[in-house]
XYZ file of C-alpha atoms in Angstrom:
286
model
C 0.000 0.000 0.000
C 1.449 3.194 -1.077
C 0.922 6.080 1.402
C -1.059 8.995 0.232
C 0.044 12.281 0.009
C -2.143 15.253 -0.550
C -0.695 18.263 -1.577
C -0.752 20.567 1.491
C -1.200 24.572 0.693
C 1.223 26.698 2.623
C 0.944 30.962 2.801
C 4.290 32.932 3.585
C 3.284 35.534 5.717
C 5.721 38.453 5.384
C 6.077 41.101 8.167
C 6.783 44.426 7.653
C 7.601 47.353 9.793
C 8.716 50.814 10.055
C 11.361 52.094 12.342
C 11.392 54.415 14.939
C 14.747 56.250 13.801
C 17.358 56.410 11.252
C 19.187 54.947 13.722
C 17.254 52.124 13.872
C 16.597 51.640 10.705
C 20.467 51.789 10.546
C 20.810 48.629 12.804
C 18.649 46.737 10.791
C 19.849 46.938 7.371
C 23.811 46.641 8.714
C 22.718 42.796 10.364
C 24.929 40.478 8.693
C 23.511 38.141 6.699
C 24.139 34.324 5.661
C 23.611 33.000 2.235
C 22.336 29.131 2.812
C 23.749 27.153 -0.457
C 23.662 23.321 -0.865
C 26.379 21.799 0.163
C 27.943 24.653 2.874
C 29.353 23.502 6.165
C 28.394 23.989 9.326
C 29.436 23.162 12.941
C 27.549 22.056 15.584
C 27.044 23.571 18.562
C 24.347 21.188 20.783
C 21.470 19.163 20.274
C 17.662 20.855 21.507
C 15.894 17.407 20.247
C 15.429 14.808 18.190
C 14.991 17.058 15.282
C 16.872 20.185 16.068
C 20.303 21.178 17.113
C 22.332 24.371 17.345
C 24.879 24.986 14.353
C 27.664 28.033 14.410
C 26.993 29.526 10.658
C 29.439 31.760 9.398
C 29.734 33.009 12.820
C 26.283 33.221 14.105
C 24.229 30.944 16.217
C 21.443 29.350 14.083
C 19.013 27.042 15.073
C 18.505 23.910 12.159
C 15.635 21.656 12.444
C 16.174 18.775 9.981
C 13.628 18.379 7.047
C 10.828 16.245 6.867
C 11.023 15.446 10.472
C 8.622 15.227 13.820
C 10.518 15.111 17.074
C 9.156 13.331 20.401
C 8.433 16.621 22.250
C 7.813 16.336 26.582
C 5.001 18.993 26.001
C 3.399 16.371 23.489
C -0.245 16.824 23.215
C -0.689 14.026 20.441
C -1.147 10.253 21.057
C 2.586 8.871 21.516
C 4.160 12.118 21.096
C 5.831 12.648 24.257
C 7.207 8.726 23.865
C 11.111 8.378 23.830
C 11.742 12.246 24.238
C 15.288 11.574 25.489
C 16.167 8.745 23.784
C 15.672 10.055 20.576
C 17.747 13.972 21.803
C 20.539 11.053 22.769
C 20.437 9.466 19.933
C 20.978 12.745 17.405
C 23.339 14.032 19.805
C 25.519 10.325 19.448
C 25.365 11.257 15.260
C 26.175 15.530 15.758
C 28.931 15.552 18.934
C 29.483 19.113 19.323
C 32.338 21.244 17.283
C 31.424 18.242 14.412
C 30.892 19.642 11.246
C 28.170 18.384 8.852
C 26.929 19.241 5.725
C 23.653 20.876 5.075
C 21.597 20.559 1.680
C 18.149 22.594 1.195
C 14.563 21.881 -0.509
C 13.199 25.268 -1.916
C 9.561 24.181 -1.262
C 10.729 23.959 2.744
C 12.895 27.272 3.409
C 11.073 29.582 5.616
C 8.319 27.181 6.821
C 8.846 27.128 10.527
C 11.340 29.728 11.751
C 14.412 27.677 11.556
C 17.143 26.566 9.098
C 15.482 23.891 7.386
C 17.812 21.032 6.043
C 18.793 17.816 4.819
C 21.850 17.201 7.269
C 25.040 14.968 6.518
C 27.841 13.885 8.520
C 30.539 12.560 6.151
C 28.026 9.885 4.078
C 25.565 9.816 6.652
C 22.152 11.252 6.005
C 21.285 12.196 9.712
C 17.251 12.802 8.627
C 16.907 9.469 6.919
C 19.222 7.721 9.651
C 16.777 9.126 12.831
C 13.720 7.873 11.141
C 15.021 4.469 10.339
C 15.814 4.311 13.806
C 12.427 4.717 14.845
C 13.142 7.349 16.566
C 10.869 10.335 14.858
C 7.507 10.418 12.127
C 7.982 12.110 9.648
C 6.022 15.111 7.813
C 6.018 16.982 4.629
C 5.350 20.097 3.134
C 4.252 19.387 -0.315
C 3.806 16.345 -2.675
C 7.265 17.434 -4.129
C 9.333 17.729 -0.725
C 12.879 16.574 -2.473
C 14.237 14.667 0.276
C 10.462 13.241 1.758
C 10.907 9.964 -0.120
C 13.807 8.679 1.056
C 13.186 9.764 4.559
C 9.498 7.839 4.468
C 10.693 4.516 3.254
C 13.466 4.710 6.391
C 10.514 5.443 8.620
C 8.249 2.783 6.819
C 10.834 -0.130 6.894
C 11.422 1.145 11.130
C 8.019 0.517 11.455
C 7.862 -2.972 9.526
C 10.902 -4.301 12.413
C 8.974 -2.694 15.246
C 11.599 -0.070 15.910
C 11.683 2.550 18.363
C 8.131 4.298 18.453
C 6.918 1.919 16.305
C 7.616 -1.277 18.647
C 4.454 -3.216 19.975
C 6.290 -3.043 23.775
C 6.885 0.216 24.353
C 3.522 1.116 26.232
C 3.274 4.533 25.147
C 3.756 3.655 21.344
C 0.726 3.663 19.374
C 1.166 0.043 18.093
C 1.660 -1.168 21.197
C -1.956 0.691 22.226
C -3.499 -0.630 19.593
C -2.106 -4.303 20.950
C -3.447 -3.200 23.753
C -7.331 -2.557 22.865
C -6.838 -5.669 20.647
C -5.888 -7.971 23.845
C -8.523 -6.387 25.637
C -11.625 -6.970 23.448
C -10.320 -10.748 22.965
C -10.216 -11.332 26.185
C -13.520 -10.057 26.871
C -14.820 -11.851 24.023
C -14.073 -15.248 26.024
C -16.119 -14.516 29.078
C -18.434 -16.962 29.872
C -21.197 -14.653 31.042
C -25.191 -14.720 30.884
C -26.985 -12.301 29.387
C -30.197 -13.279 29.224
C -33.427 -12.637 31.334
C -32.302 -14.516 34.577
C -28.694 -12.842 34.198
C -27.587 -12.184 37.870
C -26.728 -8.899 38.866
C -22.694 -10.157 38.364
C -23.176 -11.348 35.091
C -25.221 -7.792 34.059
C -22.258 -5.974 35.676
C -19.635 -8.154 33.499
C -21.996 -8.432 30.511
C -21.415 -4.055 31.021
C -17.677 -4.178 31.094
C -17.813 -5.993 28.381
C -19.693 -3.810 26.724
C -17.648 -0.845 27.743
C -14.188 -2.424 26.290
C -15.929 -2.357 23.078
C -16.989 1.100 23.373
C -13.700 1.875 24.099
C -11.740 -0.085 21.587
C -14.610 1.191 18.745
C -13.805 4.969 19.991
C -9.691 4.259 19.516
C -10.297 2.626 16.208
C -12.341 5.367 14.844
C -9.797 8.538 16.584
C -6.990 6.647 14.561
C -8.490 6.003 11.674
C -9.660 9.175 11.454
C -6.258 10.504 11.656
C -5.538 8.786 8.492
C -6.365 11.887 6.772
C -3.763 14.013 7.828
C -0.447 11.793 7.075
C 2.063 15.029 7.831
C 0.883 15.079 10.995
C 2.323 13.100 14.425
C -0.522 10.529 14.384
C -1.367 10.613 10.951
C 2.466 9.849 10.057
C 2.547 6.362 12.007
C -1.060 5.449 11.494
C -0.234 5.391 7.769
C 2.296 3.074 7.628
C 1.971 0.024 6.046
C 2.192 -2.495 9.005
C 0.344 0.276 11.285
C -2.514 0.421 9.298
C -2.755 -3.513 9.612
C -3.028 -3.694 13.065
C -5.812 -1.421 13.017
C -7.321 -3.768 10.418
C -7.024 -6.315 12.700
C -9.153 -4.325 15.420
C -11.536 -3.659 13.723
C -11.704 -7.320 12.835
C -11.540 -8.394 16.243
C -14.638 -6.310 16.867
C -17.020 -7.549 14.338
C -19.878 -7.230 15.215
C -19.267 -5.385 18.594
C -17.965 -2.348 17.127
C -19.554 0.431 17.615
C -20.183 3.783 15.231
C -20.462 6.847 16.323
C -23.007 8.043 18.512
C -24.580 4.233 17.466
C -25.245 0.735 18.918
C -23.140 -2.462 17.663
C -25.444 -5.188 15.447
C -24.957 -7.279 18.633
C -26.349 -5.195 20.612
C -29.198 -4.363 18.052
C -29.960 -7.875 17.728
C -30.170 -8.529 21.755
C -32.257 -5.610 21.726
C -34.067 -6.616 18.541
C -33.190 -3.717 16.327
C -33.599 -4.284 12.707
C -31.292 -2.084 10.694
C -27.583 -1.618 8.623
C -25.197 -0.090 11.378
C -22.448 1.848 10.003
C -19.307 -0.304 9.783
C -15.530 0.477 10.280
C -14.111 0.851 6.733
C -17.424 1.676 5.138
């Protein structure tokens, strides 16, 4: 399965303003500048994350985030995104020690889009971007359907993913395939319980017959928060959720389920049939 990707419109917003004082206005124009061309060398100063480090450019401080990458972040606010923070920092400080000089190479459709010094980063033959993802150790975004060095950098994420690496391993608990093991275990489990539901249930098997119940609920609301993520592939989720072996375990949720799934704001066929609703739910997939 090939993983889809949309183009994704971008504005450059350019700010303008007027000094205060010829003075001022002297300051600005007299900042030195830096001319970024493919292949110029850089050295590094220290590593911020998994994604960015500090790099001394012809004498100034800049900050480089590497292209076509997502770092772990502690203030993470998407599923798995706060996973292996400092493990993946260690691991690009291991490939950048400081006062090491690497190369940097440029994409036109990326300059300018966040703030930093956008780049494809080398160390000798080493392509740092493609070598983090492989690692499993960031997901990877894009720009446009053009991005030059996306391609490359996706199939290193895609084949991490295929040998379980780093955030895409199925034990490490804050990983998304490893929560998506998780809800899997859970609603086969429950699917073994030996419980009585019908009009002489006892008032244990009605309270087990409702956890039951509930870990489908649950399992139904992951399935459809992921797969609805499937839409946006440069995004955190949308990145791992997308990848080949990823997007089978959800498969295999949702097969898992059957019939207990549950749609949105709706009622599984089980349940219809115990309550003897006659209708076509709305399936996973559909």
């Amino acid at each position: 399965m090939k993983r889809l990707i949309p183009l994704v419109a971008s504005a450059l917003l350019v700010l303008t303003g007027c000094g205060q004082n010829d003075q001022a206005n002297s300051t600005a124009t007299s900042s030195p500048t830096i001319s970024y061309t493919d292949g110029m060398t850089v050295t590094v100063v220290s590593v911020e994350s998994a994604n960015t480090f500090t790099a001394e450019i012809e004498g100034l401080k800049k900050q480089v985030r590497l292209v076509n990458l997502a770092a772990p972040s502690p203030n993470g606010l998407a599923l798995s995104s706060d996973c292996l923070v400092d493990e993946s920092k260690a691991l690009l400080a291991e490939k950048l020690p400081a006062n090491s000089q690497v190369t940097l190479k440029f994409d036109e459709n990326q300059r300018g889009k966040t703030g930093y010094v956008e780049a494809a980063v080398y160390s000798g033959d080493a392509f740092i971007n493609r070598d983090m993802a492989r690692a499993g150790m960031v997901a990877t975004t894009f720009s446009t359907a053009s991005d030059k060095f996306y391609p490359e950098i996706s199939q290193a994420q895609q084949d991490a993913a295929n040998e379980g690496l780093g955030l895409y391993s199925r034990d490490l608990k804050c990983a998304i395939p490893a929560l998506i093991q998780e809800q899997k275990k859970a609603v086969d489990d429950a699917k073994t319980w030996e419980v009585n539901t019908g009009q002489d249930a006892s008032a244990e098997d009605q309270q087990k017959e409702a956890e039951r119940q509930k870990i489908y609920k649950d399992a139904s609301a992951f399935y459809r928060e992921l797969k609805d993520q499937v839409k946006s592939p440069a995004q955190w989720v949308g990145s791992i959720v997308t990848l080949d072996s990823v997007s089978q375990q959800l498969t295999d949720l949702e097969q898992t389920l059957g019939d207990d799934f549950y749609p949105q704001n709706g009622t599984s066929v089980n349940q219809q049939k115990k309550s003897g609703v006659q209708s076509t739910p709305a399936r996973p997939g559909s």
